[in-house]
XYZ file of N, CA, C and O in Angstrom:
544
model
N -5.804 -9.391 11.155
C -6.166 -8.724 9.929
C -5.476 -9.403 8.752
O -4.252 -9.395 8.885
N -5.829 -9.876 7.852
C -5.538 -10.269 6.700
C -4.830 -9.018 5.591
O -5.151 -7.848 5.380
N -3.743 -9.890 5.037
C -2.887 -8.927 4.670
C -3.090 -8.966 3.284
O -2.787 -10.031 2.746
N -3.574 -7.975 2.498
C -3.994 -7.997 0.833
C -2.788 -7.662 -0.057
O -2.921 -7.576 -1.278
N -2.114 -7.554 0.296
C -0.642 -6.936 -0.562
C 0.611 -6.905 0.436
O 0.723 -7.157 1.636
N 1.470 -6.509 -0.514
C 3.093 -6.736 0.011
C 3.566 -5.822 -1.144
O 2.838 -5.543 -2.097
N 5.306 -5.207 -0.944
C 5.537 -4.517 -1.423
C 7.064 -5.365 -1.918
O 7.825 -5.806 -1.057
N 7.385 -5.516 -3.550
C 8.356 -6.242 -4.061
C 9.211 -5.569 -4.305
O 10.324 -6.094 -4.285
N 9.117 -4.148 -4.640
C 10.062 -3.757 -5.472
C 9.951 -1.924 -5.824
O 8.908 -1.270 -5.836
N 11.293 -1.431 -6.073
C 11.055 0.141 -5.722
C 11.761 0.854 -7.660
O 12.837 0.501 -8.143
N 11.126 1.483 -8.096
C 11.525 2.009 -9.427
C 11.914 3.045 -8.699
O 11.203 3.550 -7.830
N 13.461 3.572 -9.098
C 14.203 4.413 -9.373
C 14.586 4.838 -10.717
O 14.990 4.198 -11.688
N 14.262 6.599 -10.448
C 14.586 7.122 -11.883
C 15.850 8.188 -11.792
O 15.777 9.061 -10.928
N 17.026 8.141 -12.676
C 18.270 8.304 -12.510
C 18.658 9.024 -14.004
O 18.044 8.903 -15.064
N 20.212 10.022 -13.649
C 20.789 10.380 -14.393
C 21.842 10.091 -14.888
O 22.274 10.469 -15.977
N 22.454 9.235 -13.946
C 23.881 8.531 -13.703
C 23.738 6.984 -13.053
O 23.965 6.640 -11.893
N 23.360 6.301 -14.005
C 23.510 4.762 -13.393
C 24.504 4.568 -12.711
O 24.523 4.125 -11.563
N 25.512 4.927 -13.451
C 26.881 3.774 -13.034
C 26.850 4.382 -11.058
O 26.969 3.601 -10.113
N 26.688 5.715 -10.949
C 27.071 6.225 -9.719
C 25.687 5.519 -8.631
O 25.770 5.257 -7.431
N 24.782 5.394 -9.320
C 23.848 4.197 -8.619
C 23.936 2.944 -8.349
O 23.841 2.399 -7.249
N 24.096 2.545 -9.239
C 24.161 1.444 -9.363
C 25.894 0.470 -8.376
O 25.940 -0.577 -7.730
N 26.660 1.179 -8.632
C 27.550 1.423 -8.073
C 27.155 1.478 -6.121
O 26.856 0.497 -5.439
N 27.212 2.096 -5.913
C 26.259 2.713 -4.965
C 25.810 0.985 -3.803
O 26.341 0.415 -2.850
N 24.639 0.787 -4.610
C 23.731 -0.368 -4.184
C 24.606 -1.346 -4.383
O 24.296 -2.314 -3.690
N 25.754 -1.568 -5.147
C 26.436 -3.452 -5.028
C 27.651 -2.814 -3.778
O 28.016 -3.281 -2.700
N 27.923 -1.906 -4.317
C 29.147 -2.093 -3.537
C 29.227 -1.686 -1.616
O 30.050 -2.153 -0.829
N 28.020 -0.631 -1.271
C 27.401 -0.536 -0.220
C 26.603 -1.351 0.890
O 26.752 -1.658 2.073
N 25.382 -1.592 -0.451
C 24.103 -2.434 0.087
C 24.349 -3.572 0.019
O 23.731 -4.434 0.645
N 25.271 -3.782 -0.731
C 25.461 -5.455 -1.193
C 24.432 -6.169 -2.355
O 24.379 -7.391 -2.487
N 23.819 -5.453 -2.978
C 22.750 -5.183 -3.948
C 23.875 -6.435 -5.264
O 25.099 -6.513 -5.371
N 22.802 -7.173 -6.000
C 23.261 -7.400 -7.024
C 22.378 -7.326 -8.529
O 21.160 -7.259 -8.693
N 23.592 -7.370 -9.641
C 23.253 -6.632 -10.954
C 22.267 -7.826 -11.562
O 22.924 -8.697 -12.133
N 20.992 -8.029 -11.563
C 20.637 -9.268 -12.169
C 19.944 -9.301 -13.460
O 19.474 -10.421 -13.659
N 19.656 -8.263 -14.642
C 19.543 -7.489 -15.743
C 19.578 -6.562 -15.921
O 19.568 -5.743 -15.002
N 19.634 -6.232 -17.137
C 19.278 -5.068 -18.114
C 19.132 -4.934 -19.469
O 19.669 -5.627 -20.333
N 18.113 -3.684 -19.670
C 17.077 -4.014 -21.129
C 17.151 -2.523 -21.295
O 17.338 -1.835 -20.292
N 17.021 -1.965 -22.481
C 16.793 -1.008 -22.935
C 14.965 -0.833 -23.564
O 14.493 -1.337 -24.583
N 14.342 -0.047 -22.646
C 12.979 0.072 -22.939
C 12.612 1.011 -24.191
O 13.153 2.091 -24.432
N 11.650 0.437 -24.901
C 11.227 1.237 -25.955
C 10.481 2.388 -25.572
O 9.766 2.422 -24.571
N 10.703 3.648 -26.636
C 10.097 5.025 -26.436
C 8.835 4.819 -25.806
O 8.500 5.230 -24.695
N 8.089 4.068 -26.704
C 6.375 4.123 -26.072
C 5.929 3.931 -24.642
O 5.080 4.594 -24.047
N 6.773 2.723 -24.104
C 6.937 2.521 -22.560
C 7.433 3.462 -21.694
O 6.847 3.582 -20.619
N 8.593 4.308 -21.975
C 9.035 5.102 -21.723
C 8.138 6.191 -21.114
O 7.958 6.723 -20.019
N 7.575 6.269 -22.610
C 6.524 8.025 -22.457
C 5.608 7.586 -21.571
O 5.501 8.065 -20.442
N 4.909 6.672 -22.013
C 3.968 6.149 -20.750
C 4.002 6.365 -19.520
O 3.341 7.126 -18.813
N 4.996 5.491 -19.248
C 6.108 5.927 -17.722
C 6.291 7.336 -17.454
O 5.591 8.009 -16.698
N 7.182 7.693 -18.062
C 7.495 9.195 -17.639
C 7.338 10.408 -18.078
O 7.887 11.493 -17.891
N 6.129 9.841 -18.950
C 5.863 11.314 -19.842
C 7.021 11.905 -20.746
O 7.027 13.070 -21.145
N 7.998 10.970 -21.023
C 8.918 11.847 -21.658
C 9.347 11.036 -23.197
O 9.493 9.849 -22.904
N 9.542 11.188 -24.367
C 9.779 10.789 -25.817
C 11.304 10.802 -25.432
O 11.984 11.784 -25.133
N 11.784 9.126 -25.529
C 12.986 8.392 -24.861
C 12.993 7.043 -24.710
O 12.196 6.387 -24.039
N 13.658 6.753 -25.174
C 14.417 5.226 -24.922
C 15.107 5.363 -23.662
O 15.732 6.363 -23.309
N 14.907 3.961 -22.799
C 15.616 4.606 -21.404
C 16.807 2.967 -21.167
O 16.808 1.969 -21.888
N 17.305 3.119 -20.462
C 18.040 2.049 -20.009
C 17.185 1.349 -18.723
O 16.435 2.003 -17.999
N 17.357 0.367 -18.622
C 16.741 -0.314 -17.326
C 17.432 -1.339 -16.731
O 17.986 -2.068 -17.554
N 17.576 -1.620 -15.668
C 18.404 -2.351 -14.564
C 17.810 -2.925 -13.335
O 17.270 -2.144 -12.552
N 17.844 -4.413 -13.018
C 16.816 -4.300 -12.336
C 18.667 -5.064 -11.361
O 19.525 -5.700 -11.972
N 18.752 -4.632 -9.547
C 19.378 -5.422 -8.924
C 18.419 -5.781 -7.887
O 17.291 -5.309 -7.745
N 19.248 -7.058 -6.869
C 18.251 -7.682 -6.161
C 19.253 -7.922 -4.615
O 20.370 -8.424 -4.488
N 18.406 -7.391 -3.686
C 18.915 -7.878 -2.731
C 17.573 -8.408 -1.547
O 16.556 -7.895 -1.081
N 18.126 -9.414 -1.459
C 17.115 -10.800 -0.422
C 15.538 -10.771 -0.658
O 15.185 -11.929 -0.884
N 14.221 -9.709 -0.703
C 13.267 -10.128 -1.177
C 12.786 -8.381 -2.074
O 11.769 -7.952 -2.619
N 13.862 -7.960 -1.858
C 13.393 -6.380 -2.516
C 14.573 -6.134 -3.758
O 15.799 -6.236 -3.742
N 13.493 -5.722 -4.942
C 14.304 -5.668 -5.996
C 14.074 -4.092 -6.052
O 13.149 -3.350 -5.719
N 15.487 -3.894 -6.692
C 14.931 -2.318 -7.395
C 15.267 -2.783 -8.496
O 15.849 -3.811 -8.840
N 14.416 -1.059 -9.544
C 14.223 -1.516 -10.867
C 14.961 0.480 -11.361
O 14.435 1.592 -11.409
N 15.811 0.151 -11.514
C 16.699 1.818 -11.908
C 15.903 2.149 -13.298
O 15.384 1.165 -13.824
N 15.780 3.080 -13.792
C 15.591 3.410 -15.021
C 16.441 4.996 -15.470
O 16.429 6.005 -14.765
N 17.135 4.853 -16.809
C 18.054 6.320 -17.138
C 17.233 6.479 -18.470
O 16.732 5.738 -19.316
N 17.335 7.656 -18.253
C 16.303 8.284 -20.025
C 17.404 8.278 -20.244
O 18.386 8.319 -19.502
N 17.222 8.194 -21.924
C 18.746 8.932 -23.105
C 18.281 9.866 -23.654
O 18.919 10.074 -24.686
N 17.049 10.947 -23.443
C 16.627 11.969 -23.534
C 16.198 12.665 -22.514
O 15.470 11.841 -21.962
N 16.163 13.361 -22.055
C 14.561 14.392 -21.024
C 14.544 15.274 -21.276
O 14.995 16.308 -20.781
N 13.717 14.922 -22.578
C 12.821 15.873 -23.960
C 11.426 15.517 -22.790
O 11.256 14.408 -22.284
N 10.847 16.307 -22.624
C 9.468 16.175 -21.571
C 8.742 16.260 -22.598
O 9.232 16.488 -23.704
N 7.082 16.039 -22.343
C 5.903 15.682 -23.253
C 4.876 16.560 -22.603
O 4.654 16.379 -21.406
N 4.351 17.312 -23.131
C 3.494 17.933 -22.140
C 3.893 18.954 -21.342
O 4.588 19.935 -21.606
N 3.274 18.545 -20.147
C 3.496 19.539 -18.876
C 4.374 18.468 -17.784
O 4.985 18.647 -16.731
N 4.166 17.641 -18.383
C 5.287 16.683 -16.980
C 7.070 17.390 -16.611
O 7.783 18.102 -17.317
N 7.273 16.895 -15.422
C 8.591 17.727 -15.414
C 9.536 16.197 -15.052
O 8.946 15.170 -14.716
N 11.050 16.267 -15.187
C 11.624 15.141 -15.735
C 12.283 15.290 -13.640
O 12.864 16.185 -13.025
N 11.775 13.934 -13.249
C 12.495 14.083 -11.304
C 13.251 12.996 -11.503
O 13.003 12.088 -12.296
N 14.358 13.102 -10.645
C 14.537 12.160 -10.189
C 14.582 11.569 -8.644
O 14.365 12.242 -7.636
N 14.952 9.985 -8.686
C 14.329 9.745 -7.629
C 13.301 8.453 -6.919
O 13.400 7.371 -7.498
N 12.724 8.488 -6.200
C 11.508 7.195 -6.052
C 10.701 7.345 -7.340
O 10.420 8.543 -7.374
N 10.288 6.870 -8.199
C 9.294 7.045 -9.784
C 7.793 6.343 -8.850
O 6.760 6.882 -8.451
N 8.248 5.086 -8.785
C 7.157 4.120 -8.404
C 7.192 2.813 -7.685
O 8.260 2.253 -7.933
N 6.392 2.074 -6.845
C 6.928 1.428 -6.231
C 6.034 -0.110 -6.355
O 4.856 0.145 -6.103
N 6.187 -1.359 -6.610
C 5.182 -2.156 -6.785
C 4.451 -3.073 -5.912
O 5.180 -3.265 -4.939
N 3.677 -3.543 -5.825
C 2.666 -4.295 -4.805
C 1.956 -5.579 -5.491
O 1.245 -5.621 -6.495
N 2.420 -6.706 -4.540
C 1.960 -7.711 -5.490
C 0.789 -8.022 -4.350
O 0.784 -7.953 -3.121
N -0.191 -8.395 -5.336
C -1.642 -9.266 -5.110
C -1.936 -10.326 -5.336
O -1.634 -10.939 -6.360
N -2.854 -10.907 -4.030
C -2.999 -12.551 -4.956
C -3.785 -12.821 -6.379
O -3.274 -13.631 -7.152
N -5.040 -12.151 -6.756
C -4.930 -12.364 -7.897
C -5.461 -10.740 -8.231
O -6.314 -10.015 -7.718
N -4.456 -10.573 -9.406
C -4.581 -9.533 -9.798
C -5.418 -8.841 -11.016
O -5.591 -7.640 -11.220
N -5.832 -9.839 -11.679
C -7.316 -9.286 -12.563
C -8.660 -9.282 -11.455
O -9.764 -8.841 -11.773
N -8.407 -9.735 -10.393
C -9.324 -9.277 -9.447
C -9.385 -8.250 -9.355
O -10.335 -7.523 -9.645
N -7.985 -7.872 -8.764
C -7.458 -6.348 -8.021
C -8.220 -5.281 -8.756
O -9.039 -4.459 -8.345
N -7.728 -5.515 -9.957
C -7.866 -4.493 -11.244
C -9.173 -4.230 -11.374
O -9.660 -3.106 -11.494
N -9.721 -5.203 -11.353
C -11.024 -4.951 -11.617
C -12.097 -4.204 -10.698
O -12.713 -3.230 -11.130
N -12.324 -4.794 -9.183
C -12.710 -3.945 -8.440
C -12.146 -2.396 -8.255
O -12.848 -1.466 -7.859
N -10.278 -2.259 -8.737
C -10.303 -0.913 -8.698
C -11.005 0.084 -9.746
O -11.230 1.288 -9.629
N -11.251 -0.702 -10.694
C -12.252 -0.243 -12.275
C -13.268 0.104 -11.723
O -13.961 1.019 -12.166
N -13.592 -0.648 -10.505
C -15.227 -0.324 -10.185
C -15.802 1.224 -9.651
O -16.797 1.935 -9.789
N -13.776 1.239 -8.581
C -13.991 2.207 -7.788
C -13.540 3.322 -8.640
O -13.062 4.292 -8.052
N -13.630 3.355 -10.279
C -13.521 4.703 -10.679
C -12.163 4.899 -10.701
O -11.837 5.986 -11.178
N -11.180 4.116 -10.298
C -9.159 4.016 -10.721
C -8.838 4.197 -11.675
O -8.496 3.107 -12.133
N -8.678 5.058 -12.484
C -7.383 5.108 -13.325
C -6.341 3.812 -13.714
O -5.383 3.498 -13.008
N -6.575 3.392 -14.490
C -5.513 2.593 -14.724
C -4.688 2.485 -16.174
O -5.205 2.382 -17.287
N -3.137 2.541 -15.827
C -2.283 2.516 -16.929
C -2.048 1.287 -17.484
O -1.149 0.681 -16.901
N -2.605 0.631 -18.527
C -1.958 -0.724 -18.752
C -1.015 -0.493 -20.181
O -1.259 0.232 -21.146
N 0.032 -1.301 -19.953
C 0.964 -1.303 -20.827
C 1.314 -2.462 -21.381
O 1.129 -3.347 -20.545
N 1.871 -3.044 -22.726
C 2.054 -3.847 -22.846
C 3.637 -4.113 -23.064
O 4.209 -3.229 -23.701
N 4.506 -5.312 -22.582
C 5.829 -5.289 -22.336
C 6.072 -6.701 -22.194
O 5.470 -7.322 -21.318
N 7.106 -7.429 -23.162
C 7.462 -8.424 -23.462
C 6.703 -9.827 -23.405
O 7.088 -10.945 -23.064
N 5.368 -9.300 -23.910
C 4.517 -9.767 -24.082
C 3.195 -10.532 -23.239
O 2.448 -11.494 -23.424
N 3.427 -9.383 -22.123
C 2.135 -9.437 -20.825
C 1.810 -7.745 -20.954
O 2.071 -6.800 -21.698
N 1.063 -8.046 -19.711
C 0.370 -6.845 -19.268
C 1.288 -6.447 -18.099
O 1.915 -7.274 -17.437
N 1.316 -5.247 -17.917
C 1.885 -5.077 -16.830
C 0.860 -3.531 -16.236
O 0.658 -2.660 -17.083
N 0.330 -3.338 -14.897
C -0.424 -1.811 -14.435
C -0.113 -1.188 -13.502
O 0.448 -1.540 -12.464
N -0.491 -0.159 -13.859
C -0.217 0.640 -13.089
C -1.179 1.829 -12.415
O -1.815 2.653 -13.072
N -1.151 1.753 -11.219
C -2.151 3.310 -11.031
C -1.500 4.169 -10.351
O -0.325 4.095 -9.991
N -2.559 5.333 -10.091
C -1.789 6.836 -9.886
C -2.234 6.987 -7.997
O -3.217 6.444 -7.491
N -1.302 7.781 -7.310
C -1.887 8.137 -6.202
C -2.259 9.582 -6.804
O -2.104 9.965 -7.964
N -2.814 10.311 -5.663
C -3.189 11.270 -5.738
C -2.452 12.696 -5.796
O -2.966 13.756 -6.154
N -1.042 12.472 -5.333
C 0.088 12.882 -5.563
C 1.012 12.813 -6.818
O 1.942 13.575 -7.081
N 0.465 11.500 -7.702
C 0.994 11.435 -9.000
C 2.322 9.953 -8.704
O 2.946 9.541 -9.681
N 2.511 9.478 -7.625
C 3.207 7.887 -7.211
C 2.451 7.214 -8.225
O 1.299 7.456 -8.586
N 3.282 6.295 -8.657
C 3.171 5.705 -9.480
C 3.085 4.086 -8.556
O 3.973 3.717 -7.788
N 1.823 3.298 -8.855
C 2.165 2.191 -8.471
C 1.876 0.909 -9.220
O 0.730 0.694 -9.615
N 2.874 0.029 -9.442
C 2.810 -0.838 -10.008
C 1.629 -2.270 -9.399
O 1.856 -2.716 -8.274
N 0.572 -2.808 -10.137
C 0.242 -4.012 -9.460
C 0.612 -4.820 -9.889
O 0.683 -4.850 -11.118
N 1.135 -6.130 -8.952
C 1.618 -7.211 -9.623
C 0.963 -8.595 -8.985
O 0.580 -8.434 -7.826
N 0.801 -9.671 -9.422
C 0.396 -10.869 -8.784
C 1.959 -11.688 -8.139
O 3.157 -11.735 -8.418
N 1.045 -12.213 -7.181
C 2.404 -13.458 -6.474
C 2.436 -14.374 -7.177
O 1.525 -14.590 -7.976
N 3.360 -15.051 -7.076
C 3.661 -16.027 -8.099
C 3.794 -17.184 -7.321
O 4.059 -18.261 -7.856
């Protein structure tokens, strides 16, 4: 069977970095390999919530996580603020393919724009958040 995807990377959403983050280097052996402070709009997008968040991405051997901390959880709506697994990403070989046949099948898709690409996302049916990404 031919394998259409792979899984790179796991978004965690947090209240306390340091006790995470912490956590993953000094446990897992995880290392710190950025961090960016995301703008509100990305934010809300993401998590439904009006916030600037912190972001951290560490890496250990082919799985990255990607932490994210609101500096608010002022909620938007009806969303409620979890923490926890947020979303998890899947890279494709080519991914304006991907996208597109999922357009066909009637998908939902979140596109965002962020340091000057595209980056998407769709919903499970549960509300998982999943990132698509291409291999590189």
């Amino acid at each position: 069977m031919k394998k259409e995807f792979s899984c790179d990377h796991i978004g965690l959403f947090t209240n306390n970095a340091d006790r995470l983050i912490n956590f993953y280097k000094k446990i897992l052996k995880f290392k710190l390999i950025s961090s960016e402070r995301l703008q509100a709009n990305v934010v809300k997008a993401l998590f439904k919530i009006k916030s600037t968040a912190c972001f951290y991405r560490l890496k250990s051997e082919d799985l990255l996580l990607e932490i994210f901390v609101p500096h608010s959880k002022k909620k938007t709506g009806k969303s409620i603020v979890r923490y926890g697994i947020h979303h998890f990403g899947m890279i494709v070989k080519n991914r304006e393919e991907y996208i597109k046949n999922l357009r066909q099948k009637k998908v939902k898709i979140i596109t965002l724009k962020r340091n000057g690409h595209k980056v998407y996302f769709i919903e499970d049916p549960d509300g998982n958040l999943i990132e698509i990404r291409e291999a590189k």
